Amino acid sequence: AQSVTQLGSHVSVSEGALVLLRCNYSSSVPPYLFWYVQYPNQGLQLLLKYTSAATLVKGINGFEAEFKKSETSFHLTKPSAHMSDAAEYFCAVSDQRGYQKVTFGIGTKLQVIP
Amino acid sequence: DAGVIQSPRHEVTEMGQEVTLRCKPISGHDYLFWYRQTMMRGLELLIYFNNNVPIDDSGMPEDRFSAKMPNASFSTLKIQPSEPRDSAVYFCASRQGPLGNTIYFGEGSWLTVV
């Protein structure tokens, strides 16, 4: 069964510092991987996705993630945090067999300290 | 373009009452998903439809929950009778076509059962 594990339910960074949100996945076949962001009182919106093309994926708002098969990881990074990045971030996985479910992680709340 | 539209945005109801949540997916999207978000369990897939047909309802917690999609532009999630443990944010989401495509979320329906 597919699953994702997000390490750290809360992460705090200083404004201007590196953002690193960790995600490890489990899938018996090559996965599709996603990062979504949720701002307060809103729905989720896609940040970026990996669908077996380039392993380094660039998304919106300066975020990027790298698919590492050997480590079964898909960590999200941003070189310099901005106050507007404060939100909850969800990693998600689905396999490529046509199984249509996307399984979400528990989420990581990012706090940006001025 | 209009996104996924959900109603009501907020609902407070008494235990035992029937609750109906509504969703209008993005026009042209052939997949529709209902998710539930709670602090304890994160984001859970309840049911999804493809071309108005329910494909997998294994996430529906119990028989008190039911979902319908009478046409391509409307879906409902019904809880009858409601219980306090059903309090959560319910998200509707839609997607066009294959698995790797983006899922678009509505802003959610915040349900409180007292």
Short mmCIF file of C-alpha atoms in Angstrom, two decimals:
data_model
loop_
_atom_site.label_atom_id
_atom_site.label_comp_id
_atom_site.label_asym_id
_atom_site.label_seq_id
_atom_site.Cartn_x
_atom_site.Cartn_y
_atom_site.Cartn_z
CA ALA A 1 0.00 0.00 0.00
CA GLN A 2 1.17 3.49 -0.73
CA SER A 3 1.89 5.92 2.07
CA VAL A 4 3.87 9.03 2.95
CA THR A 5 5.57 10.05 6.14
CA GLN A 6 6.20 13.68 6.88
CA LEU A 7 8.87 14.16 9.51
CA GLY A 8 7.98 16.98 11.85
CA SER A 9 4.44 18.18 12.28
CA HIS A 10 5.76 21.69 13.06
CA VAL A 11 8.80 23.41 11.61
CA SER A 12 10.00 26.90 12.49
CA VAL A 13 12.48 28.89 10.45
CA SER A 14 13.67 32.45 10.50
CA GLU A 15 12.76 34.75 7.65
CA GLY A 16 15.46 34.41 5.00
CA ALA A 17 16.59 30.99 6.20
CA LEU A 18 16.45 27.72 4.28
CA VAL A 19 13.17 25.84 4.36
CA LEU A 20 13.41 22.05 4.40
CA LEU A 21 10.29 19.93 4.82
CA ARG A 22 10.84 16.20 4.79
CA CYS A 23 8.75 13.55 3.09
CA ASN A 24 9.42 9.85 2.66
CA TYR A 25 7.15 7.65 0.64
CA SER A 26 6.30 4.01 0.36
CA SER A 27 5.07 2.59 -2.91
CA SER A 28 5.49 -0.80 -4.52
CA VAL A 29 5.71 0.73 -7.99
CA PRO A 30 7.12 4.01 -9.33
CA PRO A 31 5.13 6.77 -7.71
CA TYR A 32 3.67 10.08 -8.56
CA LEU A 33 4.54 12.54 -5.78
CA PHE A 34 3.01 15.87 -4.92
CA TRP A 35 3.42 18.76 -2.51
CA TYR A 36 0.36 20.80 -1.66
CA VAL A 37 0.09 23.92 0.49
CA GLN A 38 -2.85 24.97 2.62
CA TYR A 39 -3.21 28.52 3.87
CA PRO A 40 -5.50 29.19 6.83
CA ASN A 41 -9.19 28.63 6.09
CA GLN A 42 -8.50 27.61 2.52
CA GLY A 43 -8.35 24.45 0.47
CA LEU A 44 -5.15 22.79 -0.68
CA GLN A 45 -3.34 24.01 -3.75
CA LEU A 46 -0.61 22.29 -5.71
CA LEU A 47 2.96 23.49 -5.19
CA LEU A 48 4.71 20.98 -7.43
CA LYS A 49 4.58 17.38 -8.63
CA TYR A 50 6.86 14.59 -9.79
CA THR A 51 5.53 12.37 -12.55
CA SER A 52 8.69 10.48 -13.58
CA ALA A 53 10.29 13.19 -15.68
CA ALA A 54 13.11 15.25 -14.17
CA THR A 55 13.99 14.27 -10.62
CA LEU A 56 14.40 17.90 -9.55
CA VAL A 57 11.03 19.54 -9.73
CA LYS A 58 10.47 23.29 -9.48
CA GLY A 59 7.19 24.65 -8.24
CA ILE A 60 5.50 27.89 -7.47
CA ASN A 61 6.72 30.51 -5.00
CA GLY A 62 10.35 29.42 -5.29
CA PHE A 63 9.87 25.93 -3.90
CA GLU A 64 11.49 22.85 -5.34
CA ALA A 65 11.73 19.16 -4.47
CA GLU A 66 14.02 16.35 -5.49
CA PHE A 67 12.90 12.79 -6.06
CA LYS A 68 15.48 10.36 -4.65
CA LYS A 69 14.53 6.78 -5.35
CA SER A 70 17.39 5.33 -3.32
CA GLU A 71 16.22 7.21 -0.25
CA THR A 72 12.48 7.00 -1.06
CA SER A 73 12.34 10.71 -0.35
CA PHE A 74 10.78 13.81 -1.85
CA HIS A 75 11.85 16.65 0.41
CA LEU A 76 10.62 20.18 -0.21
CA THR A 77 13.05 23.08 -0.08
CA LYS A 78 13.18 26.82 -0.54
CA PRO A 79 16.44 28.75 -0.21
CA SER A 80 15.02 31.74 1.62
CA ALA A 81 11.84 31.73 3.68
CA HIS A 82 9.35 34.55 3.40
CA MET A 83 6.67 35.45 5.91
CA SER A 84 4.03 34.56 3.33
CA ASP A 85 5.30 30.95 3.30
CA ALA A 86 3.71 30.31 6.69
CA ALA A 87 1.16 27.61 5.98
CA GLU A 88 0.62 23.86 6.24
CA TYR A 89 2.35 21.68 3.68
CA PHE A 90 1.20 18.24 2.60
CA CYS A 91 3.17 15.59 0.78
CA ALA A 92 1.12 13.11 -1.24
CA VAL A 93 1.74 9.93 -3.22
CA SER A 94 0.02 7.81 -5.77
CA ASP A 95 1.31 4.93 -7.82
CA GLN A 96 1.27 4.91 -11.59
CA ARG A 97 -0.72 1.78 -12.16
CA GLY A 98 -3.91 3.68 -12.69
CA TYR A 99 -4.94 3.39 -9.06
CA GLN A 100 -6.60 6.72 -8.71
CA LYS A 101 -6.19 7.40 -5.02
CA VAL A 102 -3.81 10.07 -3.85
CA THR A 103 -2.71 9.48 -0.26
CA PHE A 104 -1.77 12.54 1.76
CA GLY A 105 0.63 12.84 4.65
CA ILE A 106 -0.39 14.27 7.99
CA GLY A 107 0.98 17.70 7.09
CA THR A 108 3.75 19.98 8.36
CA LYS A 109 2.95 23.42 9.70
CA LEU A 110 5.62 25.91 8.76
CA GLN A 111 6.14 28.91 11.00
CA VAL A 112 8.30 31.76 9.75
CA ILE A 113 9.84 33.92 12.45
CA PRO A 114 10.59 37.53 11.57
CA ASP B 1 -12.31 30.16 -14.35
CA ALA B 2 -14.34 29.25 -11.31
CA GLY B 3 -12.73 26.72 -9.05
CA VAL B 4 -14.38 23.96 -7.10
CA ILE B 5 -17.34 25.45 -5.27
CA GLN B 6 -18.55 24.05 -1.98
CA SER B 7 -21.50 24.93 0.19
CA PRO B 8 -22.14 25.61 2.96
CA ARG B 9 -18.79 27.01 4.06
CA HIS B 10 -19.74 26.63 7.70
CA GLU B 11 -22.41 24.54 9.34
CA VAL B 12 -23.26 24.01 12.96
CA THR B 13 -25.85 21.35 13.64
CA GLU B 14 -27.18 19.32 16.51
CA MET B 15 -26.39 15.68 16.96
CA GLY B 16 -28.87 13.50 15.15
CA GLN B 17 -29.64 15.98 12.41
CA GLU B 18 -29.08 15.34 8.74
CA VAL B 19 -26.25 17.27 7.09
CA THR B 20 -25.88 17.75 3.35
CA LEU B 21 -22.71 19.16 1.86
CA ARG B 22 -22.67 20.25 -1.75
CA CYS B 23 -20.01 20.50 -4.41
CA LYS B 24 -19.73 21.85 -7.92
CA PRO B 25 -16.55 20.59 -9.60
CA ILE B 26 -14.59 22.45 -12.22
CA SER B 27 -16.29 22.18 -15.58
CA GLY B 28 -14.78 19.43 -17.70
CA HIS B 29 -13.24 17.54 -14.79
CA ASP B 30 -14.15 13.87 -14.82
CA TYR B 31 -12.92 12.90 -11.36
CA LEU B 32 -14.48 14.14 -8.13
CA PHE B 33 -13.15 13.42 -4.65
CA TRP B 34 -14.51 13.96 -1.15
CA TYR B 35 -11.92 14.31 1.61
CA ARG B 36 -12.28 14.84 5.36
CA GLN B 37 -9.67 16.71 7.36
CA THR B 38 -9.26 16.43 11.12
CA MET B 39 -6.42 17.24 13.47
CA MET B 40 -6.07 13.64 14.54
CA ARG B 41 -6.28 11.83 11.20
CA GLY B 42 -5.21 14.46 8.70
CA LEU B 43 -6.68 14.34 5.21
CA GLU B 44 -8.65 11.20 4.44
CA LEU B 45 -10.20 10.23 1.14
CA LEU B 46 -13.83 9.28 1.69
CA ILE B 47 -15.03 8.49 -1.82
CA TYR B 48 -14.29 9.33 -5.40
CA PHE B 49 -16.28 9.38 -8.64
CA ASN B 50 -15.26 9.01 -12.25
CA ASN B 51 -17.71 10.28 -14.84
CA ASN B 52 -20.38 10.51 -12.12
CA VAL B 53 -19.95 6.87 -11.09
CA PRO B 54 -18.73 6.03 -7.57
CA ILE B 55 -15.50 4.08 -7.96
CA ASP B 56 -14.19 3.61 -4.44
CA ASP B 57 -16.09 4.35 -1.25
CA SER B 58 -13.87 2.35 1.05
CA GLY B 59 -12.99 5.49 2.99
CA MET B 60 -16.57 6.25 3.97
CA PRO B 61 -16.50 5.75 7.73
CA GLU B 62 -19.90 4.10 8.15
CA ASP B 63 -23.38 3.76 6.75
CA ARG B 64 -24.38 7.14 8.10
CA PHE B 65 -22.34 8.65 5.27
CA SER B 66 -23.53 8.63 1.68
CA ALA B 67 -22.49 10.46 -1.47
CA LYS B 68 -24.10 10.99 -4.82
CA MET B 69 -23.19 12.57 -8.10
CA PRO B 70 -26.36 12.90 -10.19
CA ASN B 71 -24.60 14.79 -12.97
CA ALA B 72 -21.18 16.09 -13.99
CA SER B 73 -21.63 19.41 -12.24
CA PHE B 74 -22.98 18.45 -8.84
CA SER B 75 -22.24 16.14 -5.96
CA THR B 76 -23.52 15.79 -2.41
CA LEU B 77 -22.14 14.23 0.74
CA LYS B 78 -24.79 13.41 3.29
CA ILE B 79 -24.46 12.46 6.94
CA GLN B 80 -27.55 11.04 8.61
CA PRO B 81 -27.71 11.05 11.57
CA SER B 82 -24.79 13.30 12.42
CA GLU B 83 -22.61 12.78 15.49
CA PRO B 84 -20.10 15.05 17.27
CA ARG B 85 -17.21 12.93 15.99
CA ASP B 86 -18.19 13.92 12.44
CA SER B 87 -17.00 17.46 13.17
CA ALA B 88 -14.31 18.19 10.59
CA VAL B 89 -13.55 20.10 7.44
CA TYR B 90 -14.91 18.34 4.36
CA PHE B 91 -13.19 19.08 1.08
CA CYS B 92 -14.43 18.41 -2.38
CA ALA B 93 -11.83 18.22 -5.12
CA SER B 94 -11.83 17.54 -8.84
CA ARG B 95 -9.36 16.53 -11.51
CA GLN B 96 -9.35 16.26 -15.27
CA GLY B 97 -8.06 13.03 -16.69
CA PRO B 98 -5.05 10.96 -15.73
CA LEU B 99 -3.57 10.38 -12.33
CA GLY B 100 -0.61 12.73 -12.68
CA ASN B 101 -2.80 15.72 -13.29
CA THR B 102 -3.48 18.28 -10.61
CA ILE B 103 -6.28 17.84 -8.11
CA TYR B 104 -8.07 21.12 -7.43
CA PHE B 105 -9.61 21.58 -4.01
CA GLY B 106 -12.56 23.63 -2.90
CA GLU B 107 -12.30 25.85 0.15
CA GLY B 108 -13.98 23.28 2.36
CA SER B 109 -17.11 22.95 4.42
CA TRP B 110 -16.47 23.38 8.15
CA LEU B 111 -18.88 21.12 10.02
CA THR B 112 -19.49 21.29 13.74
CA VAL B 113 -21.89 18.83 15.32
CA VAL B 114 -22.89 19.72 18.88
#
